[in-house]
Tab-separated table of C-alpha atoms and ligand atoms in Angstrom:
chain	number	residue	atom	x	y	z
A	1	MET	CA	13.766	-11.643	-6.305
A	2	ILE	CA	15.925	-10.661	-3.343
A	3	SER	CA	15.147	-11.917	0.150
A	4	ILE	CA	15.696	-8.932	2.461
A	5	ALA	CA	14.869	-10.868	5.643
A	6	PRO	CA	12.825	-13.983	6.426
A	7	GLY	CA	9.363	-13.254	4.990
A	8	ILE	CA	10.378	-10.120	3.051
A	9	SER	CA	10.809	-10.582	-0.692
A	10	TYR	CA	11.927	-7.652	-2.826
A	11	TYR	CA	11.361	-7.595	-6.595
A	12	PRO	CA	13.312	-4.642	-8.051
A	13	GLY	CA	11.810	-3.588	-11.384
A	14	TYR	CA	8.911	-6.023	-11.146
A	15	TRP	CA	7.017	-3.905	-13.724
A	16	ASN	CA	8.830	-2.700	-16.844
A	17	ALA	CA	8.317	0.838	-18.193
A	18	ALA	CA	5.400	-0.105	-20.478
A	19	GLU	CA	3.671	-2.021	-17.682
A	20	GLN	CA	4.126	0.899	-15.292
A	21	ALA	CA	2.527	3.247	-17.831
A	22	ALA	CA	-0.381	0.812	-18.325
A	23	LEU	CA	-0.834	0.563	-14.571
A	24	VAL	CA	-0.891	4.353	-14.187
A	25	ALA	CA	-3.590	4.517	-16.899
A	26	GLU	CA	-5.662	1.935	-14.976
A	27	LEU	CA	-5.189	3.873	-11.749
A	28	ARG	CA	-6.351	7.119	-13.356
A	29	VAL	CA	-9.701	5.392	-14.053
A	30	VAL	CA	-9.867	4.151	-10.453
A	31	LEU	CA	-9.090	7.643	-9.113
A	32	LYS	CA	-11.903	9.192	-11.194
A	33	LEU	CA	-14.372	6.791	-9.584
A	34	ALA	CA	-12.831	6.911	-6.108
A	35	PRO	CA	-11.052	10.243	-5.599
A	36	LEU	CA	-8.135	10.615	-3.206
A	37	PHE	CA	-9.150	11.727	0.292
A	38	THR	CA	-7.077	12.924	3.247
A	39	PRO	CA	-7.300	10.465	6.125
A	40	THR	CA	-7.050	11.735	9.698
A	41	MET	CA	-5.561	10.234	12.836
A	42	PRO	CA	-7.802	8.435	15.280
A	43	LYS	CA	-8.792	10.598	18.278
A	44	THR	CA	-6.731	13.719	17.356
A	45	GLY	CA	-8.108	14.171	13.834
A	46	LYS	CA	-4.663	15.311	12.645
A	47	PRO	CA	-4.468	14.883	8.850
A	48	PHE	CA	-2.080	12.368	7.285
A	49	SER	CA	0.481	13.805	4.871
A	50	VAL	CA	-0.436	11.109	2.337
A	51	ARG	CA	-3.721	11.117	0.478
A	52	MET	CA	-5.385	7.803	-0.213
A	53	THR	CA	-8.143	5.834	-1.838
A	54	ASN	CA	-8.827	2.144	-2.421
A	55	CYS	CA	-10.044	-0.409	-4.880
A	56	GLY	CA	-11.354	-3.901	-4.175
A	57	MET	CA	-14.265	-5.203	-2.078
A	58	LEU	CA	-12.922	-3.430	1.000
A	59	GLY	CA	-10.973	-0.247	1.568
A	60	TRP	CA	-8.846	0.881	4.482
A	61	VAL	CA	-9.830	4.215	6.023
A	62	SER	CA	-8.780	6.239	9.054
A	63	ASP	CA	-10.661	9.021	10.818
A	64	ARG	CA	-11.407	10.123	14.391
A	65	GLU	CA	-13.330	6.872	14.930
A	66	GLY	CA	-10.232	4.790	14.220
A	67	TYR	CA	-8.703	2.592	11.539
A	68	ARG	CA	-10.968	0.144	9.745
A	69	TYR	CA	-11.902	-1.551	6.484
A	70	GLN	CA	-15.188	-0.560	4.903
A	71	GLU	CA	-17.085	-1.270	1.684
A	72	HIS	CA	-17.684	2.349	0.683
A	73	HIS	CA	-15.681	5.453	-0.150
A	74	PRO	CA	-15.938	7.820	2.842
A	75	LEU	CA	-16.783	10.892	0.724
A	76	THR	CA	-18.782	9.571	-2.239
A	77	GLY	CA	-20.474	6.684	-0.367
A	78	GLU	CA	-19.940	4.533	-3.468
A	79	PRO	CA	-18.506	1.013	-3.425
A	80	TRP	CA	-14.789	0.927	-4.258
A	81	PRO	CA	-13.914	0.208	-7.925
A	82	SER	CA	-12.531	-3.228	-8.705
A	83	ILE	CA	-8.812	-3.983	-8.525
A	84	PRO	CA	-7.255	-3.728	-12.019
A	85	LEU	CA	-6.707	-7.151	-13.595
A	86	MET	CA	-2.943	-6.682	-13.980
A	87	VAL	CA	-2.683	-6.032	-10.240
A	88	ARG	CA	-4.739	-9.124	-9.344
A	89	GLU	CA	-2.567	-11.200	-11.672
A	90	ALA	CA	0.579	-9.874	-10.023
A	91	TRP	CA	-0.805	-10.908	-6.595
A	92	GLU	CA	-1.418	-14.423	-7.973
A	93	LYS	CA	2.181	-14.577	-9.154
A	94	ILE	CA	4.007	-13.325	-6.073
A	95	ALA	CA	1.756	-13.566	-2.998
A	96	ASP	CA	2.160	-17.340	-2.608
A	97	TYR	CA	-1.357	-17.356	-1.152
A	98	PRO	CA	-4.322	-19.228	-2.670
A	99	HIS	CA	-7.083	-16.614	-2.235
A	100	ASP	CA	-7.786	-13.242	-3.821
A	101	PRO	CA	-6.881	-9.953	-2.177
A	102	GLU	CA	-9.883	-8.080	-0.774
A	103	ALA	CA	-8.378	-4.612	-0.490
A	104	CYS	CA	-5.947	-2.522	-2.482
A	105	LEU	CA	-4.948	0.638	-0.656
A	106	ILE	CA	-3.667	3.381	-2.959
A	107	ASN	CA	-1.446	5.956	-1.238
A	108	TYR	CA	-0.332	9.135	-2.979
A	109	TYR	CA	2.727	10.898	-1.551
A	110	GLY	CA	3.470	14.450	-2.586
A	111	PRO	CA	7.150	15.465	-2.361
A	112	GLN	CA	6.841	16.297	1.369
A	113	ALA	CA	4.708	13.350	2.456
A	114	LYS	CA	5.916	10.529	4.672
A	115	MET	CA	4.500	7.686	6.690
A	116	GLY	CA	5.516	6.913	10.257
A	117	LEU	CA	6.665	3.493	11.372
A	118	HIS	CA	3.637	1.228	11.708
A	119	GLN	CA	2.493	-2.367	11.630
A	120	ASP	CA	-0.335	-3.419	9.320
A	121	ARG	CA	-2.568	-5.167	11.822
A	122	ASP	CA	-6.143	-4.183	11.010
A	123	GLU	CA	-6.694	-7.433	9.109
A	124	GLN	CA	-8.245	-10.629	10.533
A	125	ASP	CA	-5.974	-12.847	8.497
A	126	PHE	CA	-2.229	-12.570	9.139
A	127	GLU	CA	-1.644	-15.801	7.191
A	128	ALA	CA	-1.911	-13.814	3.965
A	129	PRO	CA	1.022	-11.609	2.978
A	130	ILE	CA	0.820	-7.946	2.009
A	131	VAL	CA	2.025	-7.193	-1.498
A	132	SER	CA	3.145	-3.651	-2.273
A	133	PHE	CA	3.980	-1.863	-5.540
A	134	SER	CA	5.746	1.482	-5.994
A	135	LEU	CA	5.202	3.933	-8.875
A	136	GLY	CA	6.726	7.331	-9.524
A	137	ASP	CA	9.385	8.991	-7.390
A	138	THR	CA	11.796	6.864	-5.356
A	139	ALA	CA	11.031	6.467	-1.644
A	140	ILE	CA	13.229	5.725	1.339
A	141	PHE	CA	11.477	2.818	3.043
A	142	ARG	CA	12.401	1.907	6.631
A	143	ILE	CA	12.063	-1.631	7.933
A	144	GLY	CA	12.370	-2.701	11.574
A	145	GLY	CA	11.431	-5.783	13.509
A	146	THR	CA	8.212	-6.920	15.123
A	147	GLU	CA	8.866	-4.819	18.264
A	148	ARG	CA	8.697	-1.036	18.243
A	149	GLY	CA	12.076	0.542	19.010
A	150	GLY	CA	14.184	-2.235	17.504
A	151	LYS	CA	16.959	-1.845	14.964
A	152	THR	CA	15.882	-0.634	11.521
A	153	THR	CA	17.365	-0.636	8.041
A	154	SER	CA	16.400	1.377	4.999
A	155	LEU	CA	15.718	0.416	1.416
A	156	LYS	CA	15.130	2.615	-1.634
A	157	LEU	CA	11.910	1.706	-3.420
A	158	HIS	CA	11.947	2.684	-7.089
A	159	SER	CA	9.158	2.938	-9.610
A	160	GLY	CA	8.092	-0.551	-10.672
A	161	ASP	CA	9.390	-2.343	-7.565
A	162	ALA	CA	7.336	-4.928	-5.673
A	163	LEU	CA	7.707	-5.962	-2.056
A	164	VAL	CA	6.040	-8.890	-0.291
A	165	PHE	CA	5.721	-9.021	3.523
A	166	GLY	CA	4.582	-12.385	4.802
A	167	GLY	CA	5.163	-15.177	7.281
A	168	PRO	CA	7.538	-14.063	10.055
A	169	ALA	CA	7.669	-10.534	8.560
A	170	ARG	CA	3.910	-9.977	8.316
A	171	LEU	CA	3.912	-7.769	11.420
A	172	VAL	CA	7.238	-5.956	11.128
A	173	TYR	CA	7.304	-2.199	11.639
A	174	HIS	CA	7.878	-0.166	8.480
A	175	GLY	CA	7.362	3.330	7.129
A	176	ILE	CA	8.370	5.883	4.522
A	177	ASP	CA	11.060	8.356	5.660
A	178	ARG	CA	10.905	10.516	2.571
A	179	ILE	CA	10.281	10.842	-1.137
A	180	LEU	CA	13.106	11.767	-3.496
A	181	ALA	CA	11.145	14.273	-5.580
A	182	GLY	CA	11.892	14.409	-9.290
A	183	THR	CA	13.472	10.945	-9.570
A	184	SER	CA	10.749	9.668	-11.950
A	185	THR	CA	8.696	11.159	-14.768
A	186	LEU	CA	6.095	8.366	-14.770
A	187	LEU	CA	3.286	10.270	-13.049
A	188	GLY	CA	3.785	13.517	-14.978
A	189	ARG	CA	4.257	15.295	-11.654
A	190	GLU	CA	6.328	14.916	-8.499
A	191	GLY	CA	5.258	12.284	-6.027
A	192	ARG	CA	4.797	8.609	-5.531
A	193	VAL	CA	1.976	6.107	-5.602
A	194	ASN	CA	2.080	2.975	-3.489
A	195	LEU	CA	-0.400	0.127	-3.803
A	196	THR	CA	-0.760	-2.348	-0.953
A	197	LEU	CA	-2.840	-5.438	-1.554
A	198	ARG	CA	-4.319	-7.167	1.440
A	199	ARG	CA	-6.454	-10.090	2.419
A	200	VAL	CA	-8.650	-8.753	5.235
A	201	ASN	CA	-10.929	-11.632	6.277
A	202	LYS	CA	-10.060	-15.262	6.785
A	203	PRO	CA	-11.093	-17.169	3.646
B	301	MD6	C1	4.598	2.613	1.173
B	301	MD6	N1	3.980	0.729	2.467
B	301	MD6	O1	5.398	1.903	0.560
B	301	MD6	C2	3.980	2.131	2.432
B	301	MD6	N2	2.715	-2.013	4.315
B	301	MD6	O2	4.302	3.726	0.807
B	301	MD6	C3	3.437	0.047	3.457
B	301	MD6	O3	2.933	0.612	4.412
B	301	MD6	C4	3.465	-1.400	3.403
B	301	MD6	O4	5.003	-1.522	1.606
B	301	MD6	C5	2.727	-3.347	4.376
B	301	MD6	C6	3.474	-4.116	3.512
B	301	MD6	C7	4.234	-3.516	2.568
B	301	MD6	C8	4.245	-2.123	2.511
B	302	FE	FE1	2.129	-0.661	5.867
């Protein structure tokens, strides 16, 4: 583990190649039950460049009405599938938090997708960290401070890496500048999958 800043722990190669392949197989089952959808920006309705879905009791969605967590897939109306066991076990190992995650957001980035600098602040409980896993093509991740417009640094996230944002870093700004297409063969196509595990409600 490498401490990037107070509250930010980076685990390069947290999952080995066999574990990454097993995780992709688990995610293919999740995606059959809860297909990727294209979220849209609040108010403007502009589509995100990433597609997303969720597993867990709650899923994060965005549409013209705003950002929120909800219990059902916005297109199928079905409850979200459960979080794969290996992902829940990884949370137990690295979250340093004594309760289960409620939401696992699954983002899929095609080669052109990116994600603007944002804070993750739609949760009630900022005591819990956010744990993130990267699979597939390498991404350039940007990390700032807790104020918009502050100094930022960048970090390459490779397939199998884990990142934990907690404590003083729970509300830092971060985003994905770009995907380095073709840097991994794991997904059998270009692109990247990111999982972010969150506790939404206070326990
Ligand atoms: C991504 N990650 O890696 C986007 N959020 O594609 C996030 O937005 C994120 O990695 C909160 C904590 C860790 C993260
Ligand atoms: Fe985020």
